[in-house]
Short mmCIF file of C-alpha atoms in Angstrom, two decimals:
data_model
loop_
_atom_site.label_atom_id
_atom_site.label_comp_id
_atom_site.label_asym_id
_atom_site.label_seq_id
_atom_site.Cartn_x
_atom_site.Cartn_y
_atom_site.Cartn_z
CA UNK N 1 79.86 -91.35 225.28
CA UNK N 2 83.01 -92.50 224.05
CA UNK N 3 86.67 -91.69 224.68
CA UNK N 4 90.23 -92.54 223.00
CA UNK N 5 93.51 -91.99 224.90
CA UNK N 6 96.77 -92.79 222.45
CA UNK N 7 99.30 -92.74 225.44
CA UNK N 8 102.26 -91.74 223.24
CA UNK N 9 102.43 -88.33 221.70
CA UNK N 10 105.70 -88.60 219.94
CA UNK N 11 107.16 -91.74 219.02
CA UNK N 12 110.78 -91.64 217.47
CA UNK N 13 112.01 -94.96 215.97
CA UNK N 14 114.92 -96.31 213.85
CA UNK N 15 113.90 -97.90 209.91
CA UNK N 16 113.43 -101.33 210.09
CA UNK N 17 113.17 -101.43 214.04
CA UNK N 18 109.45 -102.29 215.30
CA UNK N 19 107.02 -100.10 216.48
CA UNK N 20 103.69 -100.22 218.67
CA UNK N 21 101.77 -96.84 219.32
CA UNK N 22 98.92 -97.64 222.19
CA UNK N 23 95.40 -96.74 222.07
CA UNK N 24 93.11 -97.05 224.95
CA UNK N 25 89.05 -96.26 224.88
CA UNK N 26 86.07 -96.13 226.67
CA UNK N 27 82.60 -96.70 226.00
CA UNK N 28 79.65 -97.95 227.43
CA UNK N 29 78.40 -100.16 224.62
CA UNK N 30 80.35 -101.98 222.12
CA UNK N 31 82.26 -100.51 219.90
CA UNK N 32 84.16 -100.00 216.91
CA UNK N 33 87.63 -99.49 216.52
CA UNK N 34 89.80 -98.02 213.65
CA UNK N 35 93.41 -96.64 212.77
CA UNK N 36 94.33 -93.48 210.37
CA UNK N 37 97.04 -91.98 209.30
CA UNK N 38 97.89 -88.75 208.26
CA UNK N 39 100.91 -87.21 206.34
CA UNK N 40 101.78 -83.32 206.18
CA UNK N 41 98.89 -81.68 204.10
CA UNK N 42 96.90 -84.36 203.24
CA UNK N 43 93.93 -85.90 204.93
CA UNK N 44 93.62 -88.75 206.84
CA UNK N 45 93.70 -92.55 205.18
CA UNK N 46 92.76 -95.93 206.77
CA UNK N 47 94.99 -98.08 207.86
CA UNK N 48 93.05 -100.55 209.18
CA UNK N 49 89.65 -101.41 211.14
CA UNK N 50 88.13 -103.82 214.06
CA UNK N 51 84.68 -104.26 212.95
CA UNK N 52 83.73 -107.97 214.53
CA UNK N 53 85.37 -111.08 214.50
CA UNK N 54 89.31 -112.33 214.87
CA UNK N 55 90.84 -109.59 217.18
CA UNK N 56 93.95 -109.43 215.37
CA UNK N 57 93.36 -107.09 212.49
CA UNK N 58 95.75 -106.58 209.42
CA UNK N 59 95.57 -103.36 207.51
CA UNK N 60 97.52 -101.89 204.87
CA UNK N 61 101.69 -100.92 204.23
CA UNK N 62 102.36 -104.10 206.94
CA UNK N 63 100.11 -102.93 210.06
CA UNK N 64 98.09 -104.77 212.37
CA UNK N 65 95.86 -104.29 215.60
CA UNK N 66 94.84 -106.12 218.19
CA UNK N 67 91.86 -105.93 219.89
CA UNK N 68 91.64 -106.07 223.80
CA UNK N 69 88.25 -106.09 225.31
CA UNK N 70 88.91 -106.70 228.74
CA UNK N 71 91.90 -104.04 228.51
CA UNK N 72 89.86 -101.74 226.41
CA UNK N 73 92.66 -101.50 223.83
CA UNK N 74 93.53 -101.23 220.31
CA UNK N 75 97.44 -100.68 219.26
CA UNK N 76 98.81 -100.88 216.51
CA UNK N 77 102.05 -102.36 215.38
CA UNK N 78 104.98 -102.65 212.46
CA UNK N 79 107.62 -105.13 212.70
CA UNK N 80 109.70 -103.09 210.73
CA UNK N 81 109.29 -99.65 209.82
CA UNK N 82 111.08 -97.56 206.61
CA UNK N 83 110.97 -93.68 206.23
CA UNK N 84 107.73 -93.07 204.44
CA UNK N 85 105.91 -94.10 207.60
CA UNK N 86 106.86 -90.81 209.18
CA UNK N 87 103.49 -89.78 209.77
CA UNK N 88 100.68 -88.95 212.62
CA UNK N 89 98.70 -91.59 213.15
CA UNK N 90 95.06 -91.64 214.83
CA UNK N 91 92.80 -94.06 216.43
CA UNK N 92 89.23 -93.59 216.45
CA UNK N 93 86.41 -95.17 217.89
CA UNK N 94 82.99 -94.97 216.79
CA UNK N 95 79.23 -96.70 217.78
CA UNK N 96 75.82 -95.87 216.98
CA UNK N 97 75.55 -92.31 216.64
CA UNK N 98 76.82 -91.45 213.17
CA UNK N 99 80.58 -90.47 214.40
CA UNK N 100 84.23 -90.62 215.31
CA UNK N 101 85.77 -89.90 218.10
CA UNK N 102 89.48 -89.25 217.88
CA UNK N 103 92.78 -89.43 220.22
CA UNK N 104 95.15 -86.67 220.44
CA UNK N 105 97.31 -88.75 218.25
CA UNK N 106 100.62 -90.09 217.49
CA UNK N 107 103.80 -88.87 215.80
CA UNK N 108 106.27 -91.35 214.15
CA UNK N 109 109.16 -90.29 213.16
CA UNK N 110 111.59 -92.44 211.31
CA UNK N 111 115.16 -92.08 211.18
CA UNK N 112 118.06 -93.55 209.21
CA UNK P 1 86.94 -93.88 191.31
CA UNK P 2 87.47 -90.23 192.20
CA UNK P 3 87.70 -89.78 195.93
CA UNK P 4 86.79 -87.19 198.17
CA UNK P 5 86.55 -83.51 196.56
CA UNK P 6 87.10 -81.03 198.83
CA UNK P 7 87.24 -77.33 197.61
CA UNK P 8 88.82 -74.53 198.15
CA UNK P 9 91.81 -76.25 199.24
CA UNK P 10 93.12 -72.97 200.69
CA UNK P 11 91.40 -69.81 202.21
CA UNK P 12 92.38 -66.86 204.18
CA UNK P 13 89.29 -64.95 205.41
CA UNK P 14 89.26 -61.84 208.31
CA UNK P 15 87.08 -61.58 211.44
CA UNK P 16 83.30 -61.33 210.82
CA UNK P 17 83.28 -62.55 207.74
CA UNK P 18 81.71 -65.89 206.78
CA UNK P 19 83.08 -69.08 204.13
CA UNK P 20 81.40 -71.97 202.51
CA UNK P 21 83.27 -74.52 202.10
CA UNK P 22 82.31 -77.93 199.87
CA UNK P 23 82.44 -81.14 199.79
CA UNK P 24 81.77 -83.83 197.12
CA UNK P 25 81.79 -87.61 198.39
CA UNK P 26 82.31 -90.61 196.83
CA UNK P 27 80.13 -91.87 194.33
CA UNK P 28 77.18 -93.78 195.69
CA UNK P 29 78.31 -92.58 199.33
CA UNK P 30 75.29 -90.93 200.96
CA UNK P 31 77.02 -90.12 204.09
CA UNK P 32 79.12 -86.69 204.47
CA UNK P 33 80.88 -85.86 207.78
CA UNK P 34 82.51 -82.46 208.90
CA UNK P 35 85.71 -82.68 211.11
CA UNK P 36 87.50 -79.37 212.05
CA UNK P 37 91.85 -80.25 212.93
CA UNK P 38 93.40 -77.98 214.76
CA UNK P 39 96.81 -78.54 216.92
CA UNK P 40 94.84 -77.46 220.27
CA UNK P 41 91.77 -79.56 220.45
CA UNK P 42 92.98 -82.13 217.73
CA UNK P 43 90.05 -83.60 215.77
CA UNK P 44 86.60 -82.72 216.55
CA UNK P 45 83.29 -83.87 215.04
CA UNK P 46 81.11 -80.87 213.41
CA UNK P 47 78.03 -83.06 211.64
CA UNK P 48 77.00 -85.27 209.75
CA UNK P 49 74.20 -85.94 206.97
CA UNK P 50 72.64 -88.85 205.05
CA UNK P 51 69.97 -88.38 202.71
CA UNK P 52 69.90 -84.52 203.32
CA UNK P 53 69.10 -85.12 206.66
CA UNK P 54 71.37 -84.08 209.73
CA UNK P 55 71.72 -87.41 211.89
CA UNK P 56 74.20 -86.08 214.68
CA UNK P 57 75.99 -82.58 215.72
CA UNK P 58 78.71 -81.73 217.31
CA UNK P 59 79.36 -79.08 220.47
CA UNK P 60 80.32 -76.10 218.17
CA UNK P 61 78.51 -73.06 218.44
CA UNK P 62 75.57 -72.37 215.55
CA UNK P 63 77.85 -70.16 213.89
CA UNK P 64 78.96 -73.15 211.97
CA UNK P 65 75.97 -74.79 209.93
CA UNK P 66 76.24 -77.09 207.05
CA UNK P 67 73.48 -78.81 204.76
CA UNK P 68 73.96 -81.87 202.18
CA UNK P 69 72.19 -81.97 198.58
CA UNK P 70 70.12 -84.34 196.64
CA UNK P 71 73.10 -85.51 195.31
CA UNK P 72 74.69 -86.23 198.05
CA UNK P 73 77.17 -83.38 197.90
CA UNK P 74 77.86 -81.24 201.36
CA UNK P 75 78.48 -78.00 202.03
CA UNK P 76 79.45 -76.03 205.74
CA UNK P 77 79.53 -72.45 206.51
CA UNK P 78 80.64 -70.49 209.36
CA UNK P 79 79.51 -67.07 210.07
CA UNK P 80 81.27 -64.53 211.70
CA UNK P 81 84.46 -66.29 211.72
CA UNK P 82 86.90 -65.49 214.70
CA UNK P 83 90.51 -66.19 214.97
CA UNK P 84 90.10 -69.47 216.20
CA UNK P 85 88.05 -71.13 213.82
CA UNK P 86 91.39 -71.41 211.46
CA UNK P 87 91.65 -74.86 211.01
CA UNK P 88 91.84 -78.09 208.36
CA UNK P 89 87.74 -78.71 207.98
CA UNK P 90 87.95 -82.29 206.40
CA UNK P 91 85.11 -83.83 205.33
CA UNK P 92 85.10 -87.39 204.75
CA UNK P 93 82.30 -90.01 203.14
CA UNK P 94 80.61 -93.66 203.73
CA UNK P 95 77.89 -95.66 202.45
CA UNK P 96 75.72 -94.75 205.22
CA UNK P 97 74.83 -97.69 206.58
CA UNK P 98 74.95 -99.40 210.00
CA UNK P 99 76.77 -96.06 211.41
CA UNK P 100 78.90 -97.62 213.57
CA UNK P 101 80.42 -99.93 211.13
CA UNK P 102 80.57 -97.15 208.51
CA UNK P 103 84.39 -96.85 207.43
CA UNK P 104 84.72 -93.21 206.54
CA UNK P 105 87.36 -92.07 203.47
CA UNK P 106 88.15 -88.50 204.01
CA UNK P 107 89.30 -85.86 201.43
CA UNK P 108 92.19 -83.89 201.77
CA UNK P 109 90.75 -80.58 203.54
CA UNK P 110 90.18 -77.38 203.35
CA UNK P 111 92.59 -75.24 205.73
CA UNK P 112 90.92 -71.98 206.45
CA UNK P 113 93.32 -69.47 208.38
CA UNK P 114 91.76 -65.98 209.74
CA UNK P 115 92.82 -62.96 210.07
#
């Protein structure tokens, strides 16, 4: 079985300042790794996935991910954020058994 | 394309009763997956279904159910609902492939609050 730990529950930041929001997992066979966001009453989108390959992953609206396999880690960062990323973000982790397991998740707030 | 349909958006039900709620994926998608939201326990996998057929389940009692069409379309139910089954249900689609490397788009949800 799988697990996801995002070690920040509330992340407050100032636009254009960088942000990283950690993820941590566990599993007992490889994995895959992915990022979502969420705004207020809407579902969740993708910002970006580790499938294979380079372990720095670029996703949409300036994110990336990096990909740690000896630290069992995924975060995710900005170099700059604006307002319209105030959002909750999730990572997820899936294998082979047809689902996702979640973390708690992340709130990013954005302030002028 | 259209993306994921869910419907009804919005639903206020009592205790004991039951709800459907549907789901209509992606075009071509074959996959449909249930997730129930709820501030407490965050997000939690209910099931999921490829070609009408359910290929994993969740730990939720069998008060929730849900079954998938020939046309790849989804549906869920829960029975007897109790207080704490108000929630966002999102459902969310994939080709259906390789599972693990299946990226999932999700709809927008169905929040159910009871009574």
């Amino acid at each position: 079985a799988q697990s996801v730990t995002q070690l920040d529950s509330q992340v407050p930041v100032f636009e254009e300042a960088p942000v990283e929001l950690r993820c941590n997992y566990s599993s007992s066979v490889s994995v895959y790794l992915f990022w979502y966001v969420q705004y207020p009453n809407q579902g969740l989108q993708l910002l970006l996935k580790y499938l294979s390959g380079s372990t720095l992953v670029k996703g949409i609206n300036g994110f990336e991910a990096e990909f740690n396999k000896s630290q069992t880690s995924f975060h995710l960062r900005k170099p700059s954020v604006h307002i319209s990323d105030t959002a909750e973000y999730f990572c997820a982790v899936s294998n082979n058994d047809y689902k996702l397991s979640f973390g708690a998740g992340t709130t990013v707030t954005v302030r002028a | 394309k259209a993306g994921v349909t869910q419907t009804p958006r919005y639903l206020i039900k009592t205790r004991g009763q039951q709800v459907t709620l549907s789901c209509s994926p992606i075009s071509g998608h074959r996959s449909v997956s249930w997730y129930q939201q709820t501030p407490g326990q965050g997000l939690q996998f209910l099931f999921e279904y490829f070609s009408e057929t359910q290929r994993n389940k969740g730990n939720f009692p069998g008060r929730f159910s849900g079954r998938q069409f020939s046309n790849s379309r989804s549906e869920m139910n829960v029975s007897t609902l109790e207080l704490g089954d108000s929630a966002l249900y999102l459902c969310a689609s994939s080709l259906g492939g390789i599972s693990g490397a299946n990226v999932l788009t999700f709809g927008a949800g169905s929040r159910l609050t009871v009574l």
